Short mmCIF file of C-alpha atoms and ligand atoms in Angstrom, two decimals:
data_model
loop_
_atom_site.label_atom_id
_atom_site.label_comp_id
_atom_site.label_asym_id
_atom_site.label_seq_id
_atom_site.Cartn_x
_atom_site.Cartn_y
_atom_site.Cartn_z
CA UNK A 17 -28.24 -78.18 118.80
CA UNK A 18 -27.66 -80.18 122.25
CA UNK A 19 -23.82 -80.23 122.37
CA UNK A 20 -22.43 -83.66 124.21
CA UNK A 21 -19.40 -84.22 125.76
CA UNK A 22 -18.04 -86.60 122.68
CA UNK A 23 -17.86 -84.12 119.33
CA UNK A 24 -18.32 -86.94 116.91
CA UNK A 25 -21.56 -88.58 118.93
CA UNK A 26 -22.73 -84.47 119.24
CA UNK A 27 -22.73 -84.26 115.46
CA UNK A 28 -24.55 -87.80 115.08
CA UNK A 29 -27.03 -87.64 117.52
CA UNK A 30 -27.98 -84.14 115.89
CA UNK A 31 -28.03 -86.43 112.56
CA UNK A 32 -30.37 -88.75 114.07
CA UNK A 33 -33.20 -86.57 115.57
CA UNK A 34 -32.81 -83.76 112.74
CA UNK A 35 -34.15 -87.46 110.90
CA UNK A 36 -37.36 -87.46 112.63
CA UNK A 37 -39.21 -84.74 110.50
CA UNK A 38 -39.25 -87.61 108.08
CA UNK A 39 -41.97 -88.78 109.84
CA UNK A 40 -44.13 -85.13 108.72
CA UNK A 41 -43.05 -85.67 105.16
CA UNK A 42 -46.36 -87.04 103.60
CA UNK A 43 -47.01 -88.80 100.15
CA UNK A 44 -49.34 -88.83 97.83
CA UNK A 45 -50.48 -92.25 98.86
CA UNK A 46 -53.15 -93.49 101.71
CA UNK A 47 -52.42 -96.21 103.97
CA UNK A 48 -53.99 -99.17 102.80
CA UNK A 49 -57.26 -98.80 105.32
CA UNK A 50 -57.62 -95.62 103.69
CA UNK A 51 -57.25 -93.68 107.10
CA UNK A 52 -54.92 -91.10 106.30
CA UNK A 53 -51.91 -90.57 104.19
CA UNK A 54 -48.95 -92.42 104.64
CA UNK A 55 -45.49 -90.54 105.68
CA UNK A 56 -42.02 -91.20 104.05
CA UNK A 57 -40.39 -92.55 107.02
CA UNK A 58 -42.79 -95.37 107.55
CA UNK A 59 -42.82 -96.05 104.09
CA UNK A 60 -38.99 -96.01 104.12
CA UNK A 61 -39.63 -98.81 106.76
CA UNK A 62 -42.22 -101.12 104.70
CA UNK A 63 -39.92 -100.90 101.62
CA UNK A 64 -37.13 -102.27 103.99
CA UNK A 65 -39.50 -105.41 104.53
CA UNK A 66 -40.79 -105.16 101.09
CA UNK A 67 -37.10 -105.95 100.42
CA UNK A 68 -36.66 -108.55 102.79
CA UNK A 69 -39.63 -110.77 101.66
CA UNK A 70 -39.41 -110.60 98.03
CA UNK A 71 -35.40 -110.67 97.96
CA UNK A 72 -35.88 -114.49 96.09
CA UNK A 73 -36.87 -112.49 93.02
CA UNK A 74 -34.18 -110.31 92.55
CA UNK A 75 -32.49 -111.20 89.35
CA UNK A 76 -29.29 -112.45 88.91
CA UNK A 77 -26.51 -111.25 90.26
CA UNK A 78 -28.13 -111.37 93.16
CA UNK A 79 -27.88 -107.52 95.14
CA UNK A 80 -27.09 -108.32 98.51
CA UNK A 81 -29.68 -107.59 100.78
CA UNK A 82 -28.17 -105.89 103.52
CA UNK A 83 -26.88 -103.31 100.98
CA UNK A 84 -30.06 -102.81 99.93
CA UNK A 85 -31.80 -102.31 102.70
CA UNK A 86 -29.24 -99.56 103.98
CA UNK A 87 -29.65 -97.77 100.90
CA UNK A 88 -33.42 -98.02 101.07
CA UNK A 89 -32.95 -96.95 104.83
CA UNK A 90 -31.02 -93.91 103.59
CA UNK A 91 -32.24 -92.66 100.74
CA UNK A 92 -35.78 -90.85 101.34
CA UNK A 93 -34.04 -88.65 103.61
CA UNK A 94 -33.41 -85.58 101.15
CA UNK A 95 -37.01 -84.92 101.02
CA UNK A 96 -36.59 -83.40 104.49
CA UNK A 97 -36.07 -80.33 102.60
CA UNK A 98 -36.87 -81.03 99.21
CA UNK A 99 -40.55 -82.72 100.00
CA UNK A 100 -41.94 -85.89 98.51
CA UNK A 101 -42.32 -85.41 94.71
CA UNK A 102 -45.07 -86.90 93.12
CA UNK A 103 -43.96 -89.63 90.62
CA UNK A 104 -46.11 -88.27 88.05
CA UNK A 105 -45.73 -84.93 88.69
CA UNK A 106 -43.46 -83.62 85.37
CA UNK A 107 -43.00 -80.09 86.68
CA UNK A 108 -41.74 -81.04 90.26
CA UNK A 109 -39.00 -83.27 88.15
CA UNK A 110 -37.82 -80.34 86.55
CA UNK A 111 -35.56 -79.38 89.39
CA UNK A 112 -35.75 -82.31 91.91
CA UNK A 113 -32.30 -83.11 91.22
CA UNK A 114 -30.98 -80.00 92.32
CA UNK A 115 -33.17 -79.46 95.43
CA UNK A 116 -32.73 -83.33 96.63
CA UNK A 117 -28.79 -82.69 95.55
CA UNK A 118 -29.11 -79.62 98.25
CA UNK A 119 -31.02 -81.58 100.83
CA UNK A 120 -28.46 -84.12 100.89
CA UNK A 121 -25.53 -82.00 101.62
CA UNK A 122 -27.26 -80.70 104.40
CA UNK A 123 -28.80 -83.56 105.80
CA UNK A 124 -25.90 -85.61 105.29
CA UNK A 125 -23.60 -83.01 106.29
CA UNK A 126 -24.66 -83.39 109.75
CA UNK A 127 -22.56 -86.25 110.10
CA UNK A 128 -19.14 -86.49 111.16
CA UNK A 129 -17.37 -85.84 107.94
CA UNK A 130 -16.28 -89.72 107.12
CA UNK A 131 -20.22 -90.73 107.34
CA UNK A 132 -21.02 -87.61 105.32
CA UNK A 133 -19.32 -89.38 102.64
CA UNK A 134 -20.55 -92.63 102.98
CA UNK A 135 -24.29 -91.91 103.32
CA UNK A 136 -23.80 -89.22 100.44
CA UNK A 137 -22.29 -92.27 98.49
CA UNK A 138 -25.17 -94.32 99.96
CA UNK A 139 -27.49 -91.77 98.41
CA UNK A 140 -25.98 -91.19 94.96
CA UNK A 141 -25.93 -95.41 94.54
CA UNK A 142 -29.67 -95.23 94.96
CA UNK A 143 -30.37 -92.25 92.60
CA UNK A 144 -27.78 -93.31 89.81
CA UNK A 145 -29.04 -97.10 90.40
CA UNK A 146 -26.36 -99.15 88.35
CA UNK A 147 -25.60 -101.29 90.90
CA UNK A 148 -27.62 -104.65 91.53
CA UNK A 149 -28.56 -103.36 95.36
CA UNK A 150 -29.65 -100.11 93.87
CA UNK A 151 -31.51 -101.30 90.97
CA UNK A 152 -33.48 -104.26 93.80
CA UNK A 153 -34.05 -101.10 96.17
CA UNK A 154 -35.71 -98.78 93.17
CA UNK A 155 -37.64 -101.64 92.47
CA UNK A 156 -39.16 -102.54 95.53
CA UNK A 157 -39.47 -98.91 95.96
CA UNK A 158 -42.03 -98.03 93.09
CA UNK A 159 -44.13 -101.33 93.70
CA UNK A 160 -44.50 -100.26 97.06
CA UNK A 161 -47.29 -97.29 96.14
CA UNK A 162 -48.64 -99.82 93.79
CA UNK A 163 -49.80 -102.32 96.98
CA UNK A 164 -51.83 -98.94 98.63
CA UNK A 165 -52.99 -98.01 95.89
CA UNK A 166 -54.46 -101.01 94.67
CA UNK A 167 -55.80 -101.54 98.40
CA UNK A 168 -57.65 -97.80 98.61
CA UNK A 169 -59.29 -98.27 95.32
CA UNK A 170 -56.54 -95.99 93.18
CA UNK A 171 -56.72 -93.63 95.66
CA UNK A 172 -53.99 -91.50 94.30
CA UNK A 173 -54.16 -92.16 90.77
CA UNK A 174 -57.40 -90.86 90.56
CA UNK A 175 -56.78 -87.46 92.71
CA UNK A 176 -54.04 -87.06 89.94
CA UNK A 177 -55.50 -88.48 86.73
CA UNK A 178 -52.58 -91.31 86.20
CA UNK A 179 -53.27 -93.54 83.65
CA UNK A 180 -52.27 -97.28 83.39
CA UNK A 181 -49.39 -96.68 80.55
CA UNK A 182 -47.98 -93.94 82.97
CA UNK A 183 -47.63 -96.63 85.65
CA UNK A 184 -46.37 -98.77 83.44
CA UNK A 185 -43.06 -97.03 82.17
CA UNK A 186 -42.20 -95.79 85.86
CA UNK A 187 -42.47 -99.60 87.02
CA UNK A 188 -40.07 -100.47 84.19
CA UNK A 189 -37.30 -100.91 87.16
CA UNK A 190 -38.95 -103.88 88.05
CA UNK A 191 -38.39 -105.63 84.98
CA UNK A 192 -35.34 -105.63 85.23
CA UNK A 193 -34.65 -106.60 88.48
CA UNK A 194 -37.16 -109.19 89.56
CA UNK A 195 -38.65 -110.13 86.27
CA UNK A 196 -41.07 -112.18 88.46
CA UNK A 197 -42.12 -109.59 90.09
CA UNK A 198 -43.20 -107.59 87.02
CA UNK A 199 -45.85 -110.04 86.14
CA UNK A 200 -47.50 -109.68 89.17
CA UNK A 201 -47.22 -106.12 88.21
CA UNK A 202 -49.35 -106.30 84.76
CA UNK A 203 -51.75 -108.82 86.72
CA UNK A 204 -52.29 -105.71 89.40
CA UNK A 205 -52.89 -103.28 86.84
CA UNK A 206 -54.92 -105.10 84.88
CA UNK A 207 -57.53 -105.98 87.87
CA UNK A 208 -57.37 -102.08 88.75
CA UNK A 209 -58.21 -101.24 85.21
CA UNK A 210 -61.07 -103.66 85.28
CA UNK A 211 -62.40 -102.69 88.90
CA UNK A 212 -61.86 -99.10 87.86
CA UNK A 213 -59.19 -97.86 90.27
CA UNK A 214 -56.98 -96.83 87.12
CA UNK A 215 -57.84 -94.95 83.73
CA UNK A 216 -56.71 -97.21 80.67
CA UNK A 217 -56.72 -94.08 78.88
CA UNK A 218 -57.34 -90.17 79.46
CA UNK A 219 -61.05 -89.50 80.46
CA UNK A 220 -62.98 -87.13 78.65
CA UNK A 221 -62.76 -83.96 79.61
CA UNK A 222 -65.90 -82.02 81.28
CA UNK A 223 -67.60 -85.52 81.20
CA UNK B 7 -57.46 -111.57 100.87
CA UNK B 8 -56.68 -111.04 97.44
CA UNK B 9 -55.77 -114.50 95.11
CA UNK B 10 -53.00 -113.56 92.46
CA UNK B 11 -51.65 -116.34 90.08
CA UNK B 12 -48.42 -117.40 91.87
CA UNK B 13 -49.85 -118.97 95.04
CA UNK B 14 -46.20 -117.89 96.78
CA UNK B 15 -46.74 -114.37 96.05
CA UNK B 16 -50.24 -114.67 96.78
CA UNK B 17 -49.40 -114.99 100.72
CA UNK B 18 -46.07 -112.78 100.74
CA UNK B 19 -48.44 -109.76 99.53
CA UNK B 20 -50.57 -110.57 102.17
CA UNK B 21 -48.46 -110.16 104.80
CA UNK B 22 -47.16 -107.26 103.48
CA UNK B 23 -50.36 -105.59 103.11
CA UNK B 24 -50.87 -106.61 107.06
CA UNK B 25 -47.85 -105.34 107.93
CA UNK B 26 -49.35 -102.03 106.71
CA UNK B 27 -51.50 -101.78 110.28
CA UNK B 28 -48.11 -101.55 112.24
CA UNK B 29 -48.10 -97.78 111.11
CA UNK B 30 -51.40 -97.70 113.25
CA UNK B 31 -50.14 -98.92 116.60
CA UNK B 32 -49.19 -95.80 118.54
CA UNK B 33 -46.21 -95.53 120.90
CA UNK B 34 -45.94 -94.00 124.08
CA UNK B 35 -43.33 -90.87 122.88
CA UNK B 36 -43.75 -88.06 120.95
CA UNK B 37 -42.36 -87.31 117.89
CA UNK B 38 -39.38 -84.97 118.97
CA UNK B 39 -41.41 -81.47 117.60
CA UNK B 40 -44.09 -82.80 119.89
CA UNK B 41 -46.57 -82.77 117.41
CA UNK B 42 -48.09 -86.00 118.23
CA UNK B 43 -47.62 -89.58 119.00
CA UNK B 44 -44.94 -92.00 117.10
CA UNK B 45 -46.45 -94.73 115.45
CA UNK B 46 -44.42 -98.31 115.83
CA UNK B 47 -43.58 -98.02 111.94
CA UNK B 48 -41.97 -95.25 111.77
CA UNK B 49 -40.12 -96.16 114.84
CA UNK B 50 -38.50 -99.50 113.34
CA UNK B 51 -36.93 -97.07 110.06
CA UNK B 52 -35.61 -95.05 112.79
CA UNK B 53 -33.94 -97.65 114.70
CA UNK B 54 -32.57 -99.42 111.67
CA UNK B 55 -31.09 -95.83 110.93
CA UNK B 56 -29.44 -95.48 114.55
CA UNK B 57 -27.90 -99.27 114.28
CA UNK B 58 -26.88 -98.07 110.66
CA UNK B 59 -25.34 -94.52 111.62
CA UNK B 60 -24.00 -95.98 115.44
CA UNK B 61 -22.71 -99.11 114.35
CA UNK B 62 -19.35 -98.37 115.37
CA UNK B 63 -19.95 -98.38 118.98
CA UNK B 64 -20.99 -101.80 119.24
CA UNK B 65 -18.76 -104.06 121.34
CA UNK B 66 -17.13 -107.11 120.25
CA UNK B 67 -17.33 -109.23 118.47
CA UNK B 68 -19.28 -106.89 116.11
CA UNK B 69 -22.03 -107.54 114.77
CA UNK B 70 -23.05 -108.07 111.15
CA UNK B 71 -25.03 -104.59 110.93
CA UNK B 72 -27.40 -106.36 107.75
CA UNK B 73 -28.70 -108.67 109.89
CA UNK B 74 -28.97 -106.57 112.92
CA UNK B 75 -31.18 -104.39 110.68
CA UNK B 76 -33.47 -107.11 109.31
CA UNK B 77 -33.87 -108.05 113.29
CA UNK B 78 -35.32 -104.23 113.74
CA UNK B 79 -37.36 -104.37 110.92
CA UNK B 80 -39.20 -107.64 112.05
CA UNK B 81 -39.60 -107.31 115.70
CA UNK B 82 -42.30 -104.93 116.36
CA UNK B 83 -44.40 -106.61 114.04
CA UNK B 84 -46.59 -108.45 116.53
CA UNK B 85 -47.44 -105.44 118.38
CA UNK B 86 -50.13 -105.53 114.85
CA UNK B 87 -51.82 -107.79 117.35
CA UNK B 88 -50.53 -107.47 120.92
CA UNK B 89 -49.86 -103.57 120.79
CA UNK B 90 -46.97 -101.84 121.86
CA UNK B 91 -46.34 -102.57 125.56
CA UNK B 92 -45.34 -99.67 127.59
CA UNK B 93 -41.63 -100.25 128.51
CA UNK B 94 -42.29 -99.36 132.32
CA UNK B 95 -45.76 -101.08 132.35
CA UNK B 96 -45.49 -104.00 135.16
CA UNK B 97 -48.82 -105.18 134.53
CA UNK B 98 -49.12 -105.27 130.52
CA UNK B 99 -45.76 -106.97 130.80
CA UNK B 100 -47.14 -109.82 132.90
CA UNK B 101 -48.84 -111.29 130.15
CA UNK B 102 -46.43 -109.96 127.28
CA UNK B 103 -44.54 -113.23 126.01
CA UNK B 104 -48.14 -115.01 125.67
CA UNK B 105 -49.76 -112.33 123.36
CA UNK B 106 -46.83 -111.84 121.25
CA UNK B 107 -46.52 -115.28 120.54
CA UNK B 108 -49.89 -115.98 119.52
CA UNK B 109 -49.54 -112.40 117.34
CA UNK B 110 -46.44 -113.51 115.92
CA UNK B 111 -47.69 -117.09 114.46
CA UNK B 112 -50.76 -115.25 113.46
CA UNK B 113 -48.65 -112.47 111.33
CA UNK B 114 -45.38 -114.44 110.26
CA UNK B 115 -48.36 -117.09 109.28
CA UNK B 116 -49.52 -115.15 106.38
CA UNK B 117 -46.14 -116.01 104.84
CA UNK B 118 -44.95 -119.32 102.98
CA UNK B 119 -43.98 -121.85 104.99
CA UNK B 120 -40.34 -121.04 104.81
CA UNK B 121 -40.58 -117.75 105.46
CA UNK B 122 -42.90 -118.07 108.80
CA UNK B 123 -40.11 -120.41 110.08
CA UNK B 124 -37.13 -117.44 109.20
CA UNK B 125 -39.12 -114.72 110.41
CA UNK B 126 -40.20 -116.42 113.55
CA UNK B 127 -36.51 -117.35 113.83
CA UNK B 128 -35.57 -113.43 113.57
CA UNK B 129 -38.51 -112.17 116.09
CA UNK B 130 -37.31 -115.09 118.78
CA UNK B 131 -33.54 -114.22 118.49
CA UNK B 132 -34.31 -110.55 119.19
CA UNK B 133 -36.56 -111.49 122.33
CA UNK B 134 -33.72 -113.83 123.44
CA UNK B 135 -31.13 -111.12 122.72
CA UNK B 136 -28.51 -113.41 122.90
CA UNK B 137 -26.37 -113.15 119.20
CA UNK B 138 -23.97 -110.00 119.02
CA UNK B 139 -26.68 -108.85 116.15
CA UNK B 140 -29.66 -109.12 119.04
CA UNK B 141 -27.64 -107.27 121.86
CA UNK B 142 -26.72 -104.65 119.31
CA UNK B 143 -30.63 -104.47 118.00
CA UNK B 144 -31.91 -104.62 121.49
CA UNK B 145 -29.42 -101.38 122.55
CA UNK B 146 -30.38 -99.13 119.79
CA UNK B 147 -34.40 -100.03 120.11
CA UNK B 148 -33.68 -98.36 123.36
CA UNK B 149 -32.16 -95.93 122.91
CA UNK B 150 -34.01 -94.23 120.47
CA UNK B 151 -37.20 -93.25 122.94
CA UNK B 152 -34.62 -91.53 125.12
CA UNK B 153 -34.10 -88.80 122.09
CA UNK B 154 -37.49 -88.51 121.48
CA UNK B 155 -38.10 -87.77 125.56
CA UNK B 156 -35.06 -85.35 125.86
CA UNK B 157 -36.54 -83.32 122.89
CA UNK B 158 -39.92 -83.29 123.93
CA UNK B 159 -38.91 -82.58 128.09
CA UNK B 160 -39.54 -85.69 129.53
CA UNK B 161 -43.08 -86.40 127.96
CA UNK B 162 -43.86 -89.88 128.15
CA UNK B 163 -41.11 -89.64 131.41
CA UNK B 164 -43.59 -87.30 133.27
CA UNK B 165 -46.79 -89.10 131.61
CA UNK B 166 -45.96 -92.07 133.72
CA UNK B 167 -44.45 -91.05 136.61
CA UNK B 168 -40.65 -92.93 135.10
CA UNK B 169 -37.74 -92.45 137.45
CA UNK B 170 -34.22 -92.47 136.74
CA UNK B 171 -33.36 -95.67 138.40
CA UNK B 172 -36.10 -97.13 136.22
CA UNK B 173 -34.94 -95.85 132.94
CA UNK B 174 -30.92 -96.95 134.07
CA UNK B 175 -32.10 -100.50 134.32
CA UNK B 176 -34.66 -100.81 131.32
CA UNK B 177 -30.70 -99.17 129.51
CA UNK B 178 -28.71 -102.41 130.84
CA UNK B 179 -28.40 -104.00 127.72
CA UNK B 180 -27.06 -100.61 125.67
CA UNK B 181 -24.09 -101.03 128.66
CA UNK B 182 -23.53 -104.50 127.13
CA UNK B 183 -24.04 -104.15 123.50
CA UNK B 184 -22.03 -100.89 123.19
CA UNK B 185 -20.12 -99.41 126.29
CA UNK B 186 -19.78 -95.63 124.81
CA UNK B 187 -23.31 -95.05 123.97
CA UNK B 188 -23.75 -96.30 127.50
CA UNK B 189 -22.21 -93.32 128.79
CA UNK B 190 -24.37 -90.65 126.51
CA UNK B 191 -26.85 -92.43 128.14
CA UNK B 192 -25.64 -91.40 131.59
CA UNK B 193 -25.11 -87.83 130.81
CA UNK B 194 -28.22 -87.72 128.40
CA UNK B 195 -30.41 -89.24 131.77
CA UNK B 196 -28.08 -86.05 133.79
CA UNK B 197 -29.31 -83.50 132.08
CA UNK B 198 -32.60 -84.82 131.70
CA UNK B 199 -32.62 -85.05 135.41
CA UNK B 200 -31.05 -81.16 136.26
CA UNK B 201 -33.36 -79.83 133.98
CA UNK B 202 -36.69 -81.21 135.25
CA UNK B 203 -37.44 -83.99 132.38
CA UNK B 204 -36.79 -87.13 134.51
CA UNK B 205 -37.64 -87.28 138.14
CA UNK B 206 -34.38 -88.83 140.33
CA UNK B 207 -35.16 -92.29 142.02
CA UNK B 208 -35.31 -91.60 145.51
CA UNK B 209 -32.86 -92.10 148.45
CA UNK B 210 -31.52 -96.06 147.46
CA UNK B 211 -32.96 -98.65 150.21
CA UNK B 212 -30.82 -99.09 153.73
CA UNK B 213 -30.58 -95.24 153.36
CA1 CA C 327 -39.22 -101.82 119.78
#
């Protein structure tokens, strides 16, 4: 680690760049064109204006937006070291928690020792999402995937087999944040069910 | 473009579907392993991280770090259109201001009404960099290349034949906006310099 003259700006910048290998962490999902798949840091970026233009919808009381943001700026960060886990992937659930729990000491712990705290805090608001910026970040969150998928024909929930009622229950945050927001949810699923981007139920096996 | 029921939404997922191509306009750095080009995307996270994580250091009267962050996540959006302009490129700058205004009404067009008129609003008052939120933007937009060249010895530096004197100058508004990361800066640009990243401007003029 490049060690400046100021010990506090040492341990952030080290913060900052170690933050860059974001930008390898890939998802599941393809950008919309289909080109290639999309990375967690840009996503963390598009879920940031995902936030910004849809903020009207967020049910009442309203989160503030600048809250949410941060924690939507903040929060993909673990998977650094603990990888981007599919959303329907049961087994790499099993023990997300304690590798994203690892990653975020680490990552975190970068930081001079007062922003370790905060951005852990940051961090834990979005996983635990009680509060009204957390639960308007998750949701904007999962309906991001939902917008690429849609646009590469299902893309990703046909590599893995996903079926309409499991994209249902994990867009359940949206209903209660932005009510409005989950109707345009069923109306997307229902048009990728019909154009046959998503499975309405299991396919048979061995066709 | 895809017609959903709520006419609103209709154009607010449109946009953010074309916002999706800004994660295909390619930047002049690296990525700080070196592994290949940044992408303008991924770029506005990571400067909405610095101004999160380097807040601190902005000059008074502070600005309001929410809105200096929805200011980061707008501005590069016209590059969709007019591409990302090589900071040190005299020519592309020339004719700059015209094709990111034309990109911009193009782009902040998709929205509703309201919304083109506050986005516009946020992508002018960057330009302008005239609000404490702008400055403070403006600083930590520039800033963040200079990490990505000191990890990656002087890459985009060497690339394009940059000197010193040239980089100090395009760093005038971090001396503004936030006096102490002006002074990494100058020891950042040092180093850069003793170690061969950054060639020094030659002997000043009268000399
Ligand atoms: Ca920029």
């Amino acid at each position: 680690m490049e060690s400046w003259n100021d010990p506090r700006l040492t341990k952030q910048m080290a913060f900052l760049v170690e933050a860059d290998k974001l930008k390898n962490v890939l998802r599941r999902t393809l950008l919309t064109d289909g080109s290639r798949r999309e990375n967690s840091a840009e996503h963390s970026w598009h879920i940031g204006l995902l936030a910004l233009t849809l903020h009207e919808y967020a049910a009442e009381p309203k989160p503030d937006l600048g809250h949410a943001i941060r924690l939507l700026l903040v929060h993909d960060l673990v998977e650094i070291d603990a990888g981007d886990t599919f959303a329907y992937d049961e087994q790499g659930y099993s023990d997300k928690e304690e590798r994203e729990k690892a990653a975020a000491r680490r990552i975190f712990g970068l930081l001079p020792d007062d922003q370790t705290d905060s951005y852990l805090a940051l961090w834990r608001e979005f996983e635990e999402g009680r509060t009204p910026e957390a639960l308007f970040a998750n949701a904007v969150d999962r309906l991001h995937p939902l917008l690429n998928n849609f646009a590469t024909e299902g893309y990703s929930w046909k590599q893995n087999g996903v079926l309409r009622s499991q994209v249902r229950a994990r867009m359940q945050p949206i209903r209660d944040a932005a009510p409005k927001l989950a109707a345009f949810v069923d109306e997307l699923l229902q048009r990728a069910v019909d154009r046959g981007f998503l499975a309405d139920r299991p396919q048979p096996e061995g066709g």
